[in-house]
Each structure stands twice: as C-alpha cells, then as structure tokens.
Amino acid sequence: VISGSGEAVTPSMYLSDMDVTEFSYARQLDPNFVDDGKLQFLSEFGESWGFIASDKAVVFLDNHDTQRGEAQLTYKNGDLYQLANVFMLAHPYGYPKVMSSYYFSSHDQGPPSVSVHNGNTLECGSGKPWVCE
C-alpha cells in the first residue's frame, strides 16, 4: 500500500492485520545520505518522524519501481548506497528489505536472460548482469 495524498487506500487500514511497507522511509532517509552526509539527524529516525509503528513497518531503500525513478539512492550510487543499506539493517526501526536487482541502462530494460544462480556460479557483481546487494 503506497501512502500519499489522494490515495483511496491507506496503510493504516491494514495495520491491525499485517505489516505494511513504509514508503516514506527511503524518501526521508535518502536525502540525509545524499545531501552532504547529514547523518547526525538520523539518531531518532523512525516513528518520531511520523512513520508507522516500528513493529508494523517493512522498510527499504529502493524497489523494482522506485529504482527506475524516484529513488535517490540505488545500486548506481555505489558505496553511498551500501552505507545506507548498512544503516537500514543496523538501525532499530522496522523490518528491513534489501533489494536484489540487475544492472540496467534504460528505464524499460528487462531482466538478464541468465539466472543469478548459474550452476555453481553466481552471475552477480562487476562484469556480471546481476547486482550483488
């Protein structure tokens, strides 16, 4: 459920039954890594920023949709993206979800024709079609 103004369905409608993806997480986190490293503002990052309760939140930096548009941080940001993932995994808010992706150069490019698990070989990393995240 994507939260936003004008949406007919809101995350709060589901909180009594299940965990909900907190789309605001990346939108609020990314600028603190991208804009001159304003990490000092993240000590209270989470519910005090207006997010849903930590025990109900599924958080991520990017997903299959945002990676090709609105996400400020993706695998293309290299070390900065890795650092933001480390923060997400270590910071005590929500249930983190790490993106697994493939390299792409155009918005509508489809996935590689080879599986990420190719026999005893992983097809991810530098020079391979899949991103190791």
Rosetta silent file (secondary structure, phi, psi, omega in degrees, C-alpha in Angstrom):
SEQUENCE: VISGSGEAVTPSMYLSDMDVTEFSYARQLDPNFVDDGKLQFLSEFGESWGFIASDKAVVFLDNHDTQRGEAQLTYKNGDLYQLANVFMLAHPYGYPKVMSSYYFSSHDQGPPSVSVHNGNTLECGSGKPWVCE
SCORE:     score description
SCORE:     0.000 S_00000001
   1 L     0.000  121.361 -179.961    0.000    0.000    0.000 S_00000001
   2 L   -92.684  125.103  178.840    1.545    3.272   -1.094 S_00000001
   3 L   -86.431  148.271  178.045    0.765    6.191    1.180 S_00000001
   4 L   167.787  162.868 -179.060    0.192    9.610   -0.264 S_00000001
   5 L   -67.175  138.719  178.100   -2.353   12.340   -0.621 S_00000001
   6 L    84.875   -2.959  178.793   -5.397   11.355   -2.591 S_00000001
   7 L   -75.371  132.363 -179.560   -4.844    7.600   -2.221 S_00000001
   8 L   -71.652  -31.378 -179.707   -8.122    5.753   -1.608 S_00000001
   9 L  -111.702  133.665 -178.559   -6.392    3.012    0.386 S_00000001
  10 L  -120.893  154.566  178.448   -4.007    3.887    3.212 S_00000001
  11 H   -56.130  -35.622 -177.437   -1.506    1.812    5.207 S_00000001
  12 H   -60.707  -23.335  178.293   -3.433    2.466    8.427 S_00000001
  13 H   -67.403  -17.767 -175.052   -6.327    0.392    7.035 S_00000001
  14 L  -111.450   -9.635 -171.859   -4.120   -2.715    7.254 S_00000001
  15 L   -59.844  -28.825 -179.775   -2.110   -2.192   10.441 S_00000001
  16 L   -75.381  -17.796 -175.884   -4.392   -4.306   12.622 S_00000001
  17 L  -108.184  -26.326 -171.628   -3.952   -7.311   10.304 S_00000001
  18 L  -161.820  171.706  172.350   -0.411   -7.186    8.908 S_00000001
  19 L   -76.591  155.378 -175.178    2.875   -5.375    8.467 S_00000001
  20 E  -131.528  141.823  176.421    2.888   -2.538    5.942 S_00000001
  21 E   -69.611  127.454  179.408    5.560   -1.176    3.634 S_00000001
  22 L   -95.754   90.323 -177.409    6.690    2.251    4.863 S_00000001
  23 L   -66.198  -23.548  179.854    7.301    4.085    1.579 S_00000001
  24 H   -70.437  -19.363 -176.477    8.238    7.281    3.422 S_00000001
  25 H   -54.358  -58.494 -178.123   11.326    5.571    4.861 S_00000001
  26 H   -66.844  -38.318 -179.866   13.540    5.902    1.781 S_00000001
  27 H   -59.887  -33.739 -179.468   12.076    9.276    0.826 S_00000001
  28 H   -89.791  -32.545 -177.492   13.149   10.643    4.212 S_00000001
  29 H   -75.692  -46.772 -173.331   16.384    8.663    4.629 S_00000001
  30 H   -50.637  -47.984 -178.289   17.973    9.189    1.220 S_00000001
  31 H   -59.506  -28.802 -179.924   18.474   12.970    1.446 S_00000001
  32 H   -70.826  -22.186  174.754   20.428   12.549    4.684 S_00000001
  33 H   -92.464  -37.763 -175.113   22.988   10.441    2.824 S_00000001
  34 H   -78.104  -42.672 -174.650   22.924   12.339   -0.476 S_00000001
  35 L   -87.336   83.533  174.889   22.909   15.947    0.804 S_00000001
  36 L    56.804   29.646  173.488   26.345   16.427    2.353 S_00000001
  37 L    57.210   58.060 -179.106   26.024   13.492    4.740 S_00000001
  38 L   -84.725   51.554 -174.927   23.553   14.885    7.270 S_00000001
  39 H   -69.795  -20.414 -179.496   23.655   11.661    9.269 S_00000001
  40 H   -62.014  -18.099 -179.104   23.527   13.475   12.611 S_00000001
  41 H   -84.718   -2.662 -171.551   19.785   13.924   12.068 S_00000001
  42 H   -96.672    2.624 -177.093   19.113   10.173   11.988 S_00000001
  43 L   -62.180  -31.194  179.570   19.501    9.238   15.662 S_00000001
  44 L  -108.568   19.335 -176.308   15.716    9.384   16.169 S_00000001
  45 L   -60.933  126.411 -179.909   14.832    8.233   12.644 S_00000001
  46 L   143.020 -130.133 -175.430   11.581    6.279   12.645 S_00000001
  47 H   -57.972  -36.676 -178.930    8.286    6.785   14.457 S_00000001
  48 H   -67.099  -12.045  176.275    9.256   10.251   15.692 S_00000001
  49 H   -92.896    6.409  179.090    9.460   11.272   12.026 S_00000001
  50 L    92.492   12.436  178.882    5.781   10.367   11.572 S_00000001
  51 L   -79.568  164.761  175.889    6.316    6.808   10.340 S_00000001
  52 L   -67.212  165.979 -177.679    4.071    3.886   11.254 S_00000001
  53 L   -55.424  138.852 -176.516    4.955    1.834   14.343 S_00000001
  54 H   -54.698  -39.204 -177.116    8.301    0.065   14.035 S_00000001
  55 H   -74.759   -2.123  178.399    6.837   -3.384   14.708 S_00000001
  56 H  -117.318   -3.512 -171.733    4.482   -2.948   11.715 S_00000001
  57 E   -97.711  129.971  168.675    6.873   -1.314    9.222 S_00000001
  58 E  -103.961  122.907 -172.983    8.655   -3.014    6.323 S_00000001
  59 E  -116.990  152.696 -179.883   11.397   -0.639    5.147 S_00000001
  60 L  -156.747  160.329  174.963   13.545   -0.442    2.013 S_00000001
  61 L   -89.818  -39.790  178.164   15.797    1.965    0.127 S_00000001
  62 L  -152.646  160.191  175.374   14.524    1.089   -3.333 S_00000001
  63 L  -137.575 -173.710 -175.651   12.319   -1.455   -5.039 S_00000001
  64 L   -60.122  -25.621  178.190   11.594   -2.561   -8.596 S_00000001
  65 L   -89.930  -52.854 -173.793    9.544    0.586   -9.242 S_00000001
  66 H   -68.459  -26.197 -179.031   11.385    3.311   -7.334 S_00000001
  67 H   -60.721  -25.524 -176.990   14.812    2.151   -8.551 S_00000001
  68 H  -103.312   14.369 -178.818   13.927    3.421  -12.022 S_00000001
  69 L  -157.083  -90.466 -168.249   12.518    6.753  -10.979 S_00000001
  70 L   -77.776  -19.003 -176.696   12.021    8.402   -7.632 S_00000001
  71 L   -65.500  128.314  176.235   14.698    6.646   -5.522 S_00000001
  72 L   -78.199  -30.362 -179.925   17.615    8.944   -4.771 S_00000001
  73 L  -116.361  125.954  174.292   19.805    6.005   -3.774 S_00000001
  74 L  -140.619 -179.420  178.095   20.183    2.846   -5.864 S_00000001
  75 H   -54.268  -24.947 -178.885   22.994    0.425   -6.670 S_00000001
  76 H   -68.179  -13.263  177.641   24.234    3.099   -9.114 S_00000001
  77 H   -89.135    1.902  173.740   25.337    5.197   -6.106 S_00000001
  78 L    58.046 -124.081 -174.916   27.938    2.575   -5.146 S_00000001
  79 H   -60.384  -34.781  179.239   29.437    2.976   -1.668 S_00000001
  80 H   -63.316  -40.941  176.816   26.844    5.546   -0.606 S_00000001
  81 H   -64.687  -42.710  178.905   24.074    3.044   -1.351 S_00000001
  82 H   -62.422  -42.428  178.703   25.941    0.330    0.541 S_00000001
  83 H   -62.929  -41.831  178.042   26.346    2.628    3.554 S_00000001
  84 H   -64.221  -37.008  176.103   22.626    3.463    3.526 S_00000001
  85 H   -65.321  -40.663  177.129   21.841   -0.274    3.425 S_00000001
  86 H   -60.740  -44.142  177.547   24.130   -0.851    6.416 S_00000001
  87 H   -58.788  -48.497 -178.008   22.273    1.906    8.271 S_00000001
  88 H   -59.218  -41.170 -178.801   18.895    0.379    7.390 S_00000001
  89 H   -71.848  -29.981 -175.946   19.996   -3.066    8.594 S_00000001
  90 H   -93.298  -29.400 -175.240   21.512   -1.747   11.837 S_00000001
  91 L   -73.679  134.421 -174.994   19.056    0.993   12.833 S_00000001
  92 L   -79.093   63.877  173.534   16.297   -0.234   15.151 S_00000001
  93 L  -141.966  126.451  173.382   13.269    0.663   13.057 S_00000001
  94 L    68.570 -176.267  177.098   11.077   -1.685   11.040 S_00000001
  95 E  -106.691  108.835 -175.593   11.828   -4.892    9.180 S_00000001
  96 E   -71.645  145.062  178.252   14.451   -4.168    6.500 S_00000001
  97 L  -128.584  117.260 -177.504   14.079   -5.472    2.956 S_00000001
  98 L   -94.308  131.320  179.808   17.185   -5.414    0.741 S_00000001
  99 L   -71.530  139.628  170.190   16.703   -5.012   -2.999 S_00000001
 100 L  -119.657  126.450 -168.764   18.188   -7.599   -5.325 S_00000001
 101 E  -140.663 -173.630  174.219   18.475   -6.278   -8.829 S_00000001
 102 E  -131.228  156.344  178.698   20.200   -6.359  -12.179 S_00000001
 103 L   -68.673  137.358  177.128   22.218   -3.737  -14.000 S_00000001
 104 L  -143.748  150.094 -179.963   20.157   -1.660  -16.418 S_00000001
 105 L  -116.072  -13.371  176.681   20.864    1.311  -18.636 S_00000001
 106 L  -130.620  153.747 -174.517   17.367    2.213  -19.802 S_00000001
 107 L   -54.540  -41.702 -174.161   14.100    2.629  -17.910 S_00000001
 108 L   -98.692   10.360 -179.105   12.250   -0.212  -19.644 S_00000001
 109 L   -63.968  132.118  179.445   15.114   -2.702  -19.871 S_00000001
 110 L   -82.877  179.748 -177.204   14.068   -6.202  -18.829 S_00000001
 111 L   -72.573  162.089  176.746   15.987   -8.698  -16.705 S_00000001
 112 L   -62.166  157.555  179.616   19.045  -10.638  -17.903 S_00000001
 113 L   -81.261  -14.217  179.489   18.479  -13.905  -19.747 S_00000001
 114 L  -100.600  141.496  178.500   20.771  -15.780  -17.346 S_00000001
 115 L   -69.303  151.282  177.202   19.707  -16.704  -13.813 S_00000001
 116 L   -63.351  -31.476  175.250   21.563  -15.131  -10.899 S_00000001
 117 E  -104.101  102.899 -176.069   22.364  -18.693   -9.776 S_00000001
 118 E  -112.065   84.936 -175.513   24.007  -20.352  -12.766 S_00000001
 119 L    68.572 -122.264  178.181   25.035  -23.811  -11.591 S_00000001
 120 L   -95.171    9.571 -176.133   27.862  -23.329   -9.100 S_00000001
 121 E  -115.603  137.987  171.872   28.471  -19.757  -10.261 S_00000001
 122 E   -91.447  131.230 -179.428   26.848  -16.534   -9.122 S_00000001
 123 L   -96.757   44.235  179.183   26.140  -14.181  -12.003 S_00000001
 124 E  -130.556  153.934  179.429   26.328  -11.015   -9.902 S_00000001
 125 L   110.686 -171.918 -176.611   28.911   -8.312   -9.342 S_00000001
 126 L   -56.866  127.071  179.644   31.314   -6.414  -11.540 S_00000001
 127 L    80.859    0.840  179.552   31.128   -7.562  -15.146 S_00000001
 128 L  -111.330  163.728 -176.947   28.084   -9.752  -14.475 S_00000001
 129 L   -77.302  -22.734 -176.556   24.424   -8.986  -15.313 S_00000001
 130 E  -102.842  148.368  176.980   23.100   -9.108  -11.722 S_00000001
 131 E   -89.505  132.357  174.507   23.874   -6.718   -8.857 S_00000001
 132 L   -89.647  106.284 -179.240   25.098   -8.321   -5.621 S_00000001
 133 L  -119.275    0.000    0.000   23.229   -6.434   -2.917 S_00000001
